[in-house]
Short mmCIF file of C-alpha atoms and ligand atoms in Angstrom, two decimals:
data_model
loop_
_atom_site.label_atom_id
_atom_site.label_comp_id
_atom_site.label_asym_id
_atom_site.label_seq_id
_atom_site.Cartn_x
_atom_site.Cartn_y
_atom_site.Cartn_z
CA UNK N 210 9.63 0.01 -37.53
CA UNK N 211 8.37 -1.74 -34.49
CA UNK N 212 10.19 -1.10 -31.29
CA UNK N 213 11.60 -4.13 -29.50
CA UNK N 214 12.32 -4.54 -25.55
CA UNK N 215 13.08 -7.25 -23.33
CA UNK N 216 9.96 -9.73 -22.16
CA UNK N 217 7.93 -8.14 -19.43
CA UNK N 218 9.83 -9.64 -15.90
CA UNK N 219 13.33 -9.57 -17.71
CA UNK N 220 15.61 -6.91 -17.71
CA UNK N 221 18.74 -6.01 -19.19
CA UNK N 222 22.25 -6.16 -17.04
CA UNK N 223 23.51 -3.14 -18.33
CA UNK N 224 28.06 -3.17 -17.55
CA UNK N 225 27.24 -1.36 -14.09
CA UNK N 226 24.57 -3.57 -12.77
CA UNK N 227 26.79 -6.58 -14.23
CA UNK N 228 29.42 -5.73 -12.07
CA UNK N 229 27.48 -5.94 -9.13
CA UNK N 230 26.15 -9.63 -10.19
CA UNK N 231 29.97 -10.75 -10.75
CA UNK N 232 30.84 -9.21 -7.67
CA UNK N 233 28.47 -11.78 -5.87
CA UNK N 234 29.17 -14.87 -8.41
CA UNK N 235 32.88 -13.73 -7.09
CA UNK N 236 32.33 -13.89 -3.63
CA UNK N 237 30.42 -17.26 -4.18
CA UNK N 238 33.10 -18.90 -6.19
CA UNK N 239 35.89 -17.96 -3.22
CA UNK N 240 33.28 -19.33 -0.90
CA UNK N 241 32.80 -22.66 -2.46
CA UNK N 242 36.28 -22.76 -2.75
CA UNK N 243 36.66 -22.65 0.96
CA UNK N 244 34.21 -24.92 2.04
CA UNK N 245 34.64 -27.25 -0.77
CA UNK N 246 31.64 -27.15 -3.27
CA UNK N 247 33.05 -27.82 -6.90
CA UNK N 248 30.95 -26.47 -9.73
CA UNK N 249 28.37 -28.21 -11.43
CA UNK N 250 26.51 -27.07 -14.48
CA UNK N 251 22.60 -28.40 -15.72
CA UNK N 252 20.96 -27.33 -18.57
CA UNK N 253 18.15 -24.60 -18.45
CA UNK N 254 15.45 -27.07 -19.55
CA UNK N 255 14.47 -30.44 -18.61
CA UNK N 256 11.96 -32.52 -19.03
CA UNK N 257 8.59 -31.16 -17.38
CA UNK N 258 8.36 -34.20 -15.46
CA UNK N 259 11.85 -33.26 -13.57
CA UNK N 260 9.79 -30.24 -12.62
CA UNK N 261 6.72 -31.98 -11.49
CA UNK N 262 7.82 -35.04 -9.88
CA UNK N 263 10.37 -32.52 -7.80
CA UNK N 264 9.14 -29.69 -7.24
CA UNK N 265 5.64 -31.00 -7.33
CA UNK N 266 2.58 -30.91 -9.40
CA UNK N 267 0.46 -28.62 -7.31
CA UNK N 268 2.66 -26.02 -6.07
CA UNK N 269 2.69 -22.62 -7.86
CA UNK N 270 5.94 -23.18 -9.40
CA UNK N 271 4.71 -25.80 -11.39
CA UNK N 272 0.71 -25.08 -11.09
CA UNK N 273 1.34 -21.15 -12.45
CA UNK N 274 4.73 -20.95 -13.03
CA UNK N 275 6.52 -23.21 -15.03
CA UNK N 276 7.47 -21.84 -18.74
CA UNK N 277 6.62 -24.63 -20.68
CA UNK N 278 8.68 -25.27 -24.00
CA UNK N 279 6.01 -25.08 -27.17
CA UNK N 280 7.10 -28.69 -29.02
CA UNK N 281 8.00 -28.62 -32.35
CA UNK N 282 6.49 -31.99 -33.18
CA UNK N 283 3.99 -33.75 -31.99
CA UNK N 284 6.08 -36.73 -30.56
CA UNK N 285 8.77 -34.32 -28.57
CA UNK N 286 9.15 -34.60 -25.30
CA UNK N 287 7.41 -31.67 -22.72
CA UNK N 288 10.59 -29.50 -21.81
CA UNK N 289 10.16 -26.50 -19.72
CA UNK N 290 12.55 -23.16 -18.82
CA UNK N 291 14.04 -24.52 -15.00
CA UNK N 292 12.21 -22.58 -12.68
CA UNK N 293 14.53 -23.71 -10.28
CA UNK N 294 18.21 -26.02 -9.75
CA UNK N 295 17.67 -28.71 -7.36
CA UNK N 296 15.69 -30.65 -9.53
CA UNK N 297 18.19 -30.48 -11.98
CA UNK N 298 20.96 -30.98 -10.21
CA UNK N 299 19.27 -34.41 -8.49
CA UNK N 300 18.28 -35.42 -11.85
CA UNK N 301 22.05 -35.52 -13.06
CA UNK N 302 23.26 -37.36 -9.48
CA UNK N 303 20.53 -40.00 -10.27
CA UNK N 304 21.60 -39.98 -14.25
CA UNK N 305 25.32 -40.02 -13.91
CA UNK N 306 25.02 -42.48 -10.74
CA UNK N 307 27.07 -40.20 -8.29
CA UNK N 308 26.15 -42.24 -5.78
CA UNK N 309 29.52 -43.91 -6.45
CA UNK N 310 31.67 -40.60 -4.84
CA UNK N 311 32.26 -40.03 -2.01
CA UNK N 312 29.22 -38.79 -0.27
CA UNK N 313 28.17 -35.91 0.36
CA UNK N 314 28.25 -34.68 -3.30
CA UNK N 315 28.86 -31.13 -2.48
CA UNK N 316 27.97 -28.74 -5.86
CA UNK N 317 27.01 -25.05 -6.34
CA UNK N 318 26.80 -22.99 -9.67
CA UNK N 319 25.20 -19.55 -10.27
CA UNK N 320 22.75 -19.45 -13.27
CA UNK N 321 19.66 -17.87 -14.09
CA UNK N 322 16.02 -19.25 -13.39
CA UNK N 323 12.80 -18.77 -15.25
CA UNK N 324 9.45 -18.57 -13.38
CA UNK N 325 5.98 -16.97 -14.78
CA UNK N 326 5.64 -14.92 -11.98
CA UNK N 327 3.74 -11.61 -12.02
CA UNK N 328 6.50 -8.80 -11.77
CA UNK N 329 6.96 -6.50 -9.85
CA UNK N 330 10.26 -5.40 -7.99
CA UNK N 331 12.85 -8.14 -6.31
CA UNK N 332 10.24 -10.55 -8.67
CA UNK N 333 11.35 -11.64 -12.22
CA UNK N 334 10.68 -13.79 -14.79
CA UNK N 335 13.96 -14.35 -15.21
CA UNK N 336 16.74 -14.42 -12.13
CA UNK N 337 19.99 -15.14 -11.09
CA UNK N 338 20.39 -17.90 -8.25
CA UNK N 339 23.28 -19.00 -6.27
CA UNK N 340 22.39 -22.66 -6.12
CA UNK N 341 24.32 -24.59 -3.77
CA UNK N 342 23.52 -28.79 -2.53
CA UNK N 343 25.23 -31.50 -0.69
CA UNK N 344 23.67 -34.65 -1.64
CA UNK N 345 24.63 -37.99 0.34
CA UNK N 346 24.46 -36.45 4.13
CA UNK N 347 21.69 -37.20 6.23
CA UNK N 348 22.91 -34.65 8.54
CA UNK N 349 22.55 -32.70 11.08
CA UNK N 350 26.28 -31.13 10.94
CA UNK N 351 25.65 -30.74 7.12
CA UNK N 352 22.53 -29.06 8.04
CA UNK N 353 24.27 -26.38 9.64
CA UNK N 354 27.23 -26.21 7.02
CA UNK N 355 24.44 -25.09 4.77
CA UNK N 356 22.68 -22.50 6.80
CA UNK N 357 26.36 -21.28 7.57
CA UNK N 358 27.47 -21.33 4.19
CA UNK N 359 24.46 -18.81 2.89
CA UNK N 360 24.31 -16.48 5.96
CA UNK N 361 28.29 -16.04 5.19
CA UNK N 362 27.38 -14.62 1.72
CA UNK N 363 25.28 -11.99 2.86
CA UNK N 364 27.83 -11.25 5.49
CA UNK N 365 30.60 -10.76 2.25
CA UNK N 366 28.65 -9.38 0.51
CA UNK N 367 28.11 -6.45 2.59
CA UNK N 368 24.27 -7.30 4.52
CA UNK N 369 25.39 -7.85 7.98
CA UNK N 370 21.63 -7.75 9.53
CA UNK N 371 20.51 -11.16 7.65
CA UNK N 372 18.88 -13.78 9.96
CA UNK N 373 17.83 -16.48 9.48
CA UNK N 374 14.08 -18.33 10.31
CA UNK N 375 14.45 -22.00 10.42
CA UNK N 376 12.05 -24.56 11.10
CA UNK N 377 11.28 -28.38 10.79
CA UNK N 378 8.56 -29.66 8.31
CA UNK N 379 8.59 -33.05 9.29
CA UNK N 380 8.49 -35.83 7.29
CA UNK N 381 6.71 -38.76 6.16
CA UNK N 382 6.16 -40.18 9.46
CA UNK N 383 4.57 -37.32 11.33
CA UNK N 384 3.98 -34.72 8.41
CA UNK N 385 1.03 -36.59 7.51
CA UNK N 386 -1.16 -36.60 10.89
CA UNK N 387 -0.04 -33.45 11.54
CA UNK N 388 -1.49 -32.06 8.08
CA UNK N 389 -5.04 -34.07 8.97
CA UNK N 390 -4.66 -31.88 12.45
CA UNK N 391 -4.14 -28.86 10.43
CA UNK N 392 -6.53 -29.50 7.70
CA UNK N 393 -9.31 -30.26 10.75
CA UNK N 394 -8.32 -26.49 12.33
CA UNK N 395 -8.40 -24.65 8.87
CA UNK N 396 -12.00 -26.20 7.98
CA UNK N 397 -13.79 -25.22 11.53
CA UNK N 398 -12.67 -22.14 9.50
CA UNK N 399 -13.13 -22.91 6.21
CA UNK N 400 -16.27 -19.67 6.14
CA UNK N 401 -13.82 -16.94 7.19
CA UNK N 402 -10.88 -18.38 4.56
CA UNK N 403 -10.11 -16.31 0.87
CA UNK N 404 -11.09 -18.24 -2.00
CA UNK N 405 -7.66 -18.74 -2.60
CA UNK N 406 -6.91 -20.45 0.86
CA UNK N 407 -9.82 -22.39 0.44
CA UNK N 408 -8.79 -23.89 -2.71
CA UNK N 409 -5.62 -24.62 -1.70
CA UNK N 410 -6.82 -26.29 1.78
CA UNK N 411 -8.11 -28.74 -0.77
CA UNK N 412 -4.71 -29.09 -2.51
CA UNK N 413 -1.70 -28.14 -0.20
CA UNK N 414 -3.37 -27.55 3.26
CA UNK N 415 0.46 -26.38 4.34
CA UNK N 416 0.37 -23.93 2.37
CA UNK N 417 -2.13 -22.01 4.15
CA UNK N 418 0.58 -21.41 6.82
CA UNK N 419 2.39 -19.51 4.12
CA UNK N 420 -0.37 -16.88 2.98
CA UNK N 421 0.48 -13.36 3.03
CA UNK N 422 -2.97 -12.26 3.32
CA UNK N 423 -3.45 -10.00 6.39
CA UNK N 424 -6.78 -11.80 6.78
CA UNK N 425 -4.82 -14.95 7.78
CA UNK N 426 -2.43 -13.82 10.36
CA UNK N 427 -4.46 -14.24 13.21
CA UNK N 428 -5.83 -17.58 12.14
CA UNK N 429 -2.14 -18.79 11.13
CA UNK N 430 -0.89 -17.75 14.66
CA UNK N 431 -3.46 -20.34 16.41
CA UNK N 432 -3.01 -23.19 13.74
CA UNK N 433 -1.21 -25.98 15.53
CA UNK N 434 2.57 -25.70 14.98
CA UNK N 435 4.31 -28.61 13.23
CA UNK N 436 7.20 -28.38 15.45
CA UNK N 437 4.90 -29.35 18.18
CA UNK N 438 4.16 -32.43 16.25
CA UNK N 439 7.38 -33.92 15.20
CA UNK N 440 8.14 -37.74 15.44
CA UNK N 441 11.18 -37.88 18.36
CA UNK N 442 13.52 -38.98 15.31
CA UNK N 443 12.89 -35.56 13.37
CA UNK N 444 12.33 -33.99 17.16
CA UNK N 445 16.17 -35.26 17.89
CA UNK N 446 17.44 -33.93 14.20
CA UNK N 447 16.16 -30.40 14.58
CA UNK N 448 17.56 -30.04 18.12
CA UNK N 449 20.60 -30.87 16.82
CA UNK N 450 20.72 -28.60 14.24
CA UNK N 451 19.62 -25.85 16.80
CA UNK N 452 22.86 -26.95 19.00
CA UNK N 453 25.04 -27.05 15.78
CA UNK N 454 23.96 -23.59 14.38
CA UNK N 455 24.61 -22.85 18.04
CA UNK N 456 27.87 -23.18 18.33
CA UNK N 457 28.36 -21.32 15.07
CA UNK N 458 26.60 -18.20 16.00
CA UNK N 459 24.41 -17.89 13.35
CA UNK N 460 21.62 -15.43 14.02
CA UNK N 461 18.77 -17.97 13.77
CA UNK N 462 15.05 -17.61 14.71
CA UNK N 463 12.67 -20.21 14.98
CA UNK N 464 9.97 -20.07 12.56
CA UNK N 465 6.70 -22.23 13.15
CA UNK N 466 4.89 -21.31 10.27
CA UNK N 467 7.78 -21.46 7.41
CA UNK N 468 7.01 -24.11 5.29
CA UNK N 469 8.30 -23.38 1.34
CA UNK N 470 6.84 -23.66 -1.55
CA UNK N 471 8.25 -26.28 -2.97
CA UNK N 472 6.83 -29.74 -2.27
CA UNK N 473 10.10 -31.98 -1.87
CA UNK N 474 11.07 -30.43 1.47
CA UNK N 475 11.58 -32.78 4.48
CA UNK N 476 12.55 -31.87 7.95
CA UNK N 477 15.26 -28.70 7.78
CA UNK N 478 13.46 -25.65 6.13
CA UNK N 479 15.00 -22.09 6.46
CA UNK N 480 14.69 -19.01 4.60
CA UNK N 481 16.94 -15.55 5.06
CA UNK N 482 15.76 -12.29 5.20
CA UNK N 483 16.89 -8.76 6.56
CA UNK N 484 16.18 -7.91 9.89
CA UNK N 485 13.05 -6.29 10.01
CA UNK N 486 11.77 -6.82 6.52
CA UNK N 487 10.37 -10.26 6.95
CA UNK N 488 6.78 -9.27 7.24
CA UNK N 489 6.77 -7.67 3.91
CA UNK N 490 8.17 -10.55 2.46
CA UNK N 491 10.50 -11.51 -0.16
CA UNK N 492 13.00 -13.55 1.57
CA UNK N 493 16.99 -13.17 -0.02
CA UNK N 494 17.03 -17.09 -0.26
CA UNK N 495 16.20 -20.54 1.16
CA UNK N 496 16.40 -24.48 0.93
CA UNK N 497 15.87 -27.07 3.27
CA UNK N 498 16.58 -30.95 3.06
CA UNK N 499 15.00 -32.77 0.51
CA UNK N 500 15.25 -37.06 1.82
CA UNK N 501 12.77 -38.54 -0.78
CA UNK N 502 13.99 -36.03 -3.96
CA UNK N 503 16.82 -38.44 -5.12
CA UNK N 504 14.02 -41.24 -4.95
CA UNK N 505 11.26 -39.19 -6.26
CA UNK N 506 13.56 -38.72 -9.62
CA UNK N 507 14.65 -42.24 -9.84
CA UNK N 508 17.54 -42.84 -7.64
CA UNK N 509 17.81 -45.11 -5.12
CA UNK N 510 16.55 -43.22 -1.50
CA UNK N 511 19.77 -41.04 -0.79
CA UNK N 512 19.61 -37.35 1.70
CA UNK N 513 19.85 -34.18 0.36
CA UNK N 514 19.95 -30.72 1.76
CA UNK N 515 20.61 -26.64 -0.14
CA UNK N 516 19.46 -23.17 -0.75
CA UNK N 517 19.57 -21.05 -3.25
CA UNK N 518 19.80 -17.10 -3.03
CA UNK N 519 18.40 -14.73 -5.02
CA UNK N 520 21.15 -12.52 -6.43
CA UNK N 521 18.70 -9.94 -7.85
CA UNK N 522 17.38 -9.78 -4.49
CA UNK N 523 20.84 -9.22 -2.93
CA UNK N 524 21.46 -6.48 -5.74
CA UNK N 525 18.66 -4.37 -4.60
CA UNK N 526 18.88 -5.26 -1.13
CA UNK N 527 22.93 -3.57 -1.11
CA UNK N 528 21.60 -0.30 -2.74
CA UNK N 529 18.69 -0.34 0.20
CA UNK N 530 21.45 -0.94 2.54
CA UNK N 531 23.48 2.46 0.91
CA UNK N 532 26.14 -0.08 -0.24
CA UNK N 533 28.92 1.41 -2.55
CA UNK N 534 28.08 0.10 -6.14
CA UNK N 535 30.42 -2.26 -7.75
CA UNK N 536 32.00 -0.50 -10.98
CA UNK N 537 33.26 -2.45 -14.03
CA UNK N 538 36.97 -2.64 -13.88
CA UNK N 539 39.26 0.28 -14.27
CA UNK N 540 42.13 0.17 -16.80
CA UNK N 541 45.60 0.52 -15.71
CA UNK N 542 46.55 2.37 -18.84
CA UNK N 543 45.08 4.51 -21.58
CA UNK N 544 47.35 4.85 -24.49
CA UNK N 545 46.96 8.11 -26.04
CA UNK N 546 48.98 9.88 -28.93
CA UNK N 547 49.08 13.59 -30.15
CA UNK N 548 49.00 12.13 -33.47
CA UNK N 549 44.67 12.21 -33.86
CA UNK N 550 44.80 9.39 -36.38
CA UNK N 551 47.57 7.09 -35.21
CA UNK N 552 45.30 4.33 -34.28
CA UNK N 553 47.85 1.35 -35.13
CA UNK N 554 50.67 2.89 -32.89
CA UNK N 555 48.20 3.43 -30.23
CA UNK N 556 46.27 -0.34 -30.80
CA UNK N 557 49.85 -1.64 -31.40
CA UNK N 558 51.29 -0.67 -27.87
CA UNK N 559 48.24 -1.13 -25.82
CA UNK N 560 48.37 -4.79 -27.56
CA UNK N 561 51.70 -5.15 -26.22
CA UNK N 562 50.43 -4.42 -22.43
CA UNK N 563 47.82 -6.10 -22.76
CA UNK N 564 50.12 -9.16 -23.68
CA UNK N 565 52.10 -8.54 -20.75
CA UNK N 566 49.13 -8.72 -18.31
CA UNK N 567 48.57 -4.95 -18.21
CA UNK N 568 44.69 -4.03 -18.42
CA UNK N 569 44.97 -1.07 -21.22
CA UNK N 570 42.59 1.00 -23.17
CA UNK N 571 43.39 3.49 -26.66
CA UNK N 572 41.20 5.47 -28.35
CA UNK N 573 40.73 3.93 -31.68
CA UNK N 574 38.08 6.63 -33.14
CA UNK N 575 41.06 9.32 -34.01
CA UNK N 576 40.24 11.16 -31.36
CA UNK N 577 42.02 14.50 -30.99
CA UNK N 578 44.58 14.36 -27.91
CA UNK N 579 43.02 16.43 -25.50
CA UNK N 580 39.66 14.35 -25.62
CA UNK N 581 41.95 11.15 -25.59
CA UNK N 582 42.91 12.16 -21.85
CA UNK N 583 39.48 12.86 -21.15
CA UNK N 584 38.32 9.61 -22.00
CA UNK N 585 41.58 8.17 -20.36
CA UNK N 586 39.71 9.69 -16.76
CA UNK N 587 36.44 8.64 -17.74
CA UNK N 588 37.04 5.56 -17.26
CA UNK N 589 39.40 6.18 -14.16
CA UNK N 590 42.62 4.61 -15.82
CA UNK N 591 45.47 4.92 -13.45
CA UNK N 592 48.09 5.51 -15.76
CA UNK N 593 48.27 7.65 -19.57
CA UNK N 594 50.73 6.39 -21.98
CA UNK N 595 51.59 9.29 -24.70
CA UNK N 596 53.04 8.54 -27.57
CA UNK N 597 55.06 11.38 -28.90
CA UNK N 598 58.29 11.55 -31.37
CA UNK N 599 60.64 10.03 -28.82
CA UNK N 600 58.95 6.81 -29.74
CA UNK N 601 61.31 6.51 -32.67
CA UNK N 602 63.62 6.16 -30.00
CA UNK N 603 61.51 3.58 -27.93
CA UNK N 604 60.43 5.83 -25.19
CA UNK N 605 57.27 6.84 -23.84
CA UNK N 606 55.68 9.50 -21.37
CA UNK N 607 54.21 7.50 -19.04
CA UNK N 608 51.49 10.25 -16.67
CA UNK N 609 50.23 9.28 -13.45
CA UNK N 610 46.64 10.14 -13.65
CA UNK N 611 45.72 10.15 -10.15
CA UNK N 612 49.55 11.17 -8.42
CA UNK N 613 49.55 14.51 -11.74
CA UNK N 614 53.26 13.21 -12.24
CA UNK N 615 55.13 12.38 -15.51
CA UNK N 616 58.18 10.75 -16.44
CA UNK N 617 59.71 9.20 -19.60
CA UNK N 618 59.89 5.50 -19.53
CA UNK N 619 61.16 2.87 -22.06
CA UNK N 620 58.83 1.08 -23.70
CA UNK N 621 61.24 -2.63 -22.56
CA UNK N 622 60.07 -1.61 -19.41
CA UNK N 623 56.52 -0.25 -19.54
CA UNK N 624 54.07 -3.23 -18.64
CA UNK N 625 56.64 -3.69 -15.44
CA UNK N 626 56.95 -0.55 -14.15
CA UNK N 627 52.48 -0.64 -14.49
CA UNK N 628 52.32 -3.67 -13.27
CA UNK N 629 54.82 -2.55 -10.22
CA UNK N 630 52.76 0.44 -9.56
CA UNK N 631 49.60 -0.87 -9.68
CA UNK N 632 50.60 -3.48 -7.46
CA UNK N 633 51.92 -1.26 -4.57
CA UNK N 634 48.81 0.51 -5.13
CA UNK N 635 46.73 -1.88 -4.35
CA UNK N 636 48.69 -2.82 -1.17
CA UNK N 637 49.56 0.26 0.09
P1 LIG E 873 13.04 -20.69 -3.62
O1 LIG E 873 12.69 -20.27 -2.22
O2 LIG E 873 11.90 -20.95 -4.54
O3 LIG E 873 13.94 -21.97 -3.46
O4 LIG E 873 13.99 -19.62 -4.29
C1 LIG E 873 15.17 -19.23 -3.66
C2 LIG E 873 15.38 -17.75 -3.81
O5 LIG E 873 15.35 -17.36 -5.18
C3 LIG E 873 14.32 -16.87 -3.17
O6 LIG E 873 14.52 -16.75 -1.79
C4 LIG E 873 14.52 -15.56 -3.89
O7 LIG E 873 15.60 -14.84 -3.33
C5 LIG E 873 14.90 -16.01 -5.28
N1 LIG E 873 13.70 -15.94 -6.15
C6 LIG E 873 12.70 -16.82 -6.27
N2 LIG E 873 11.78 -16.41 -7.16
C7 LIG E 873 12.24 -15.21 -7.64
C8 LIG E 873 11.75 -14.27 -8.62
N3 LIG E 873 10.64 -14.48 -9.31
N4 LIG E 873 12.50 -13.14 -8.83
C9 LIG E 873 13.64 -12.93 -8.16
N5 LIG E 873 14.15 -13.78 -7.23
C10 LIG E 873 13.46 -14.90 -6.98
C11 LIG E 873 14.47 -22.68 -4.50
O8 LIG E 873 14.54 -22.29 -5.64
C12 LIG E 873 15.09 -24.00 -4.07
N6 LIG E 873 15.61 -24.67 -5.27
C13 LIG E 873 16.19 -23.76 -3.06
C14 LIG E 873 16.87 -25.03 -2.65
C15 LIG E 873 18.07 -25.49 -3.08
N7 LIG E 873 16.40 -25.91 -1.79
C16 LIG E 873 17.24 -26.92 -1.66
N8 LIG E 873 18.27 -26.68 -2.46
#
C-alpha cells in the first residue's frame, strides 16, 4: 500500500491545535462585533485575472505563487487557489454593486489562503487569515480604526509586545518620480546588487527596499525614503493618521522602507510584528489602503483600506510567548453505568442532557465501570453521572469530579442542577 500524507506546506489541525485556531476566529468574531464588521464570505478561487489585475502581475504572489487551477477543457476559464482576500472581496463589492450601502462597507471573515511558497516554519502553503476591509472611506480616521482594530487582536489574544511599523507608499502622483529617484540610486549600484535585486530593479524597483538579504541593508538604509517624497496631499493624510493613531496609543513605529508585496497598495502601509523579532522577519499581519483596487477590478474609483493576520503565525507566536494552550472543550458530564454493556441507558440519558443544553459524554464501547471514570477524567468532565438500580426509580448518583462529592439526584432535575453548577463555577 502506498502511504498518503498531507501536501508538503499543509498540515493537519489535529482537535488541540484546532482549538487554538477557534480560539482566535473567537476573539475575531467578538471583535467585529464590536466595531461593526459583518461577515462576508468569497469563494477560494477566482478567476486568475482577479489575482493579477489586484494583486499584480509581477509580484511574487502572482509571479511564483499563485496555485493555478489545471482546466478541464480547453475553453474554461484560468481559476486559481486565492492566495489572498482582498481581491476577492473587491471583486464581489464591484460585482454585487455595494457601492449602493452605506459607505464604508465594513467586512471581515477568517478563511484559509493558498500560496506556493517554499515551507518552512510560520510559512505554508496553505494558511488561515483573519481578513478584515472597509471599502468606501478615504480616510484618515478609518485608517487608524484599522491599525487599531488588528493591534487589539494580538492584545486578546494574549501578545501584548506587538507594534506596529507604518509607513506611506505614496501614490500615483508622487510614487512615480519617487521610484525614477530610487531606480537612479539602486543602478549607481546596480554592480554590488544580487541577481535577484537586479532583476527585480527591472520589474518592481520598490521592492528592493524589501530584500532580506544582509547584503542590502546598508544600501537600503541610504536609498532615498519615500516619506521624504510625498505629494503635500498624501504628506497631510499620513500626518493625520500619525495624530489619529496618536490619540489611540497604539505602539506605532515609523517604517521608511516597508513597502508590501502586493502591488495595489496606495498611501497607508503597516505591518505588525513582535517587539524585537522584526529583523528576522515574518511579520503576524498587514494591509494598507488600496485607492485604485475597486477601479483596477472594474468598479467605478472608490477607497479602500485592511489587513489580514496570519493566524498560523499567531499560533506559534503564543507558544513562543509560553502562552497556556487552548484545549478542546471539557464536558460537563460523563454518563457512566456499572452495567459494562448498557450502552442505550447510558446514550439514552446523556441524549437527554444533551437536549437540555448540558455538554455530556458516555462511553459507548462497553467499557467496564472503573475505566468509564477514567475516561470520564480524561477528558476533565466536571461532573459523573452513574447509573445504578435506583434508576428504576428515576434517580441517579450524580459525583463531583473535581469537589470528590456525591449525592443522589433525580433524573427531572439533572440537566438543572449541571447546568446550575457549572454556571456558578464559572463565575465564582
Ligand atoms: P500579506 O502581507 O501578504 O497581506 O499577508 C498577511 C499575513 O498573512 C502575513 O503578515 C502573514 O502573517 C500571513 N501569511 C502570508 N503568507 C503566509 C504563509 N505562506 N504562511 C503563513 N502565513 C502567511 C495580504 O494578504 C493582504 N491581503 C492584506 C490586506 C488586506 N491588505 C489590505 N487588506
Amino acid at each position: 500500500m502506498p502511504t498518503f500524507h498531507a501536501p508538503r506546506g499543509t498540515r493537519d489541525l489535529l482537535p488541540a491545535e484546532r482549538a487554538s485556531f477557534d480560539r482566535l476566529s473567537a476573539i475575531a468574531a467578538d471583535l467585529s462585533r464590536r466595531y461593526g464588521y459583518a461577515g462576508i464570505e468569497t469563494p477560494m478561487f477566482e478567476q486568475t485575472a482577479v489575482f493579477e489585475r489586484g494583486v499584480g502581475a509581477v509580484t511574487d504572489i502572482v509571479e511564483k505563487e499563485l496555485f493555478r487551477i489545471q482546466p478541464r477543457t480547453d475553453e474554461a476559464e484560468s481559476w486559481s487557489l486565492r492566495p489572498e482576500g482582498t481581491a476577492g472581496v473587491v471583486r464581489a463589492y464591484v460585482q454585487h454593486g455595494l457601492r449602493t450601502w452605506p459607505q464604508p462597507v465594513r467586512v471581515q471573515y477568517v478563511g484559509p489562503m493558498f500560496r506556493y511558497d517554499r515551507p518552512q516554519a510560520g510559512r505554508y502553503r496553505q494558511f488561515w487569515q483573519w481578513d478584515v476591509e472597509a471599502i468606501g472611506d478615504a480616510g484618515p480616521g478609518i485608517d487608524a480604526e484599522i491599525v487599531e482594530l488588528g493591534h487589539r487582536f494580538y492584545t486578546e489574544a494574549g501578545l501584548s509586545d506587538v507594534r506596529v511599523l507604518l509607513n506611506s507608499i505614496g501614490d500615483p502622483t508622487c510614487r512615480p518620480p519617487y521610484i525614477e529617484r530610487l531606480t537612479t540610486y539602486f543602478e549607481r549600484h546596480r554592480a554590488t546588487l544580487p541577481d535577484l535585486e537586479q532583476a527585480r530593479l527591472r520589474t518592481n524597483p520598490l521592492r528592493l527596499l524589501d530584500s532580506k538579504d544582509p547584503d542590502m541593508a546598508a544600501l537600503i538604509a541610504d536609498a532615498p525614503r519615500i516619506v521624504d517624497h510625498l505629494c503635500d496631499a498624501c504628506r497631510a493624510h499620513f500626518d493625520a493618521v500619525c495624530e489619529h493613531l496618536d490619540a489611540l496609543a497604539v505602539p506605532v513605529r515609523i517604517e521608511p522602507s516597508l513597502v508590501r508585496g502586493l502591488d495595489y497598495y496606495t498611501r497607508t502601509a503597516f505591518e505588525y510584528y513582535r517587539e524585537g523579532a522584526e529583523g528576522q522577519q515574518q511579520a503576524l499581519g498587514g494591509g494598507g489602503r488600496y485607492d485604485g483596487l475597486v477601479e483596477l477590478l472594474g468598479g467605478r474609483p472608490t477607497p479602500g483600506i485592511g489587513f489580514a493576520l496570519g493566524l498560523d503565525r499567531v499560533v506559534l507566536a503564543l507558544a513562543e510567548a509560553g502562552a497556556e494552550r487552548a484545549r478542546p472543550a471539557r464536558p460537563a458530564a460523563f454518563v457512566a453505568s456499572a452495567e459494562a454493556g448498557d450502552t442505550v441507558e447510558r446514550l439514552r440519558i446523556a441524549t437527554q442532557l444533551r437536549r437540555a443544553g448540558v455538554s455530556a459524554r458516555a462511553d459507548l464501547g462497553g467499557r467496564k465501570l472503573g475505566r468509564q471514570l477514567e475516561q470520564a477524567s480524561r477528558e476533565d468532565a466536571h461532573f459523573a453521572v452513574i447509573l445504578g438500580d435506583e434508576l428504576r426509580e428515576g434517580t441517579v448518583q450524580l459525583r463531583d469530579l473535581r469537589a470528590g462529592t456525591q449525592h443522589p439526584v433525580p433524573l427531572t432535575d439533572l440537566a438543572r442542577e449541571i447546568l446550575r453548577d457549572e454556571a456558578s463555577h464559572r463565575h465564582g
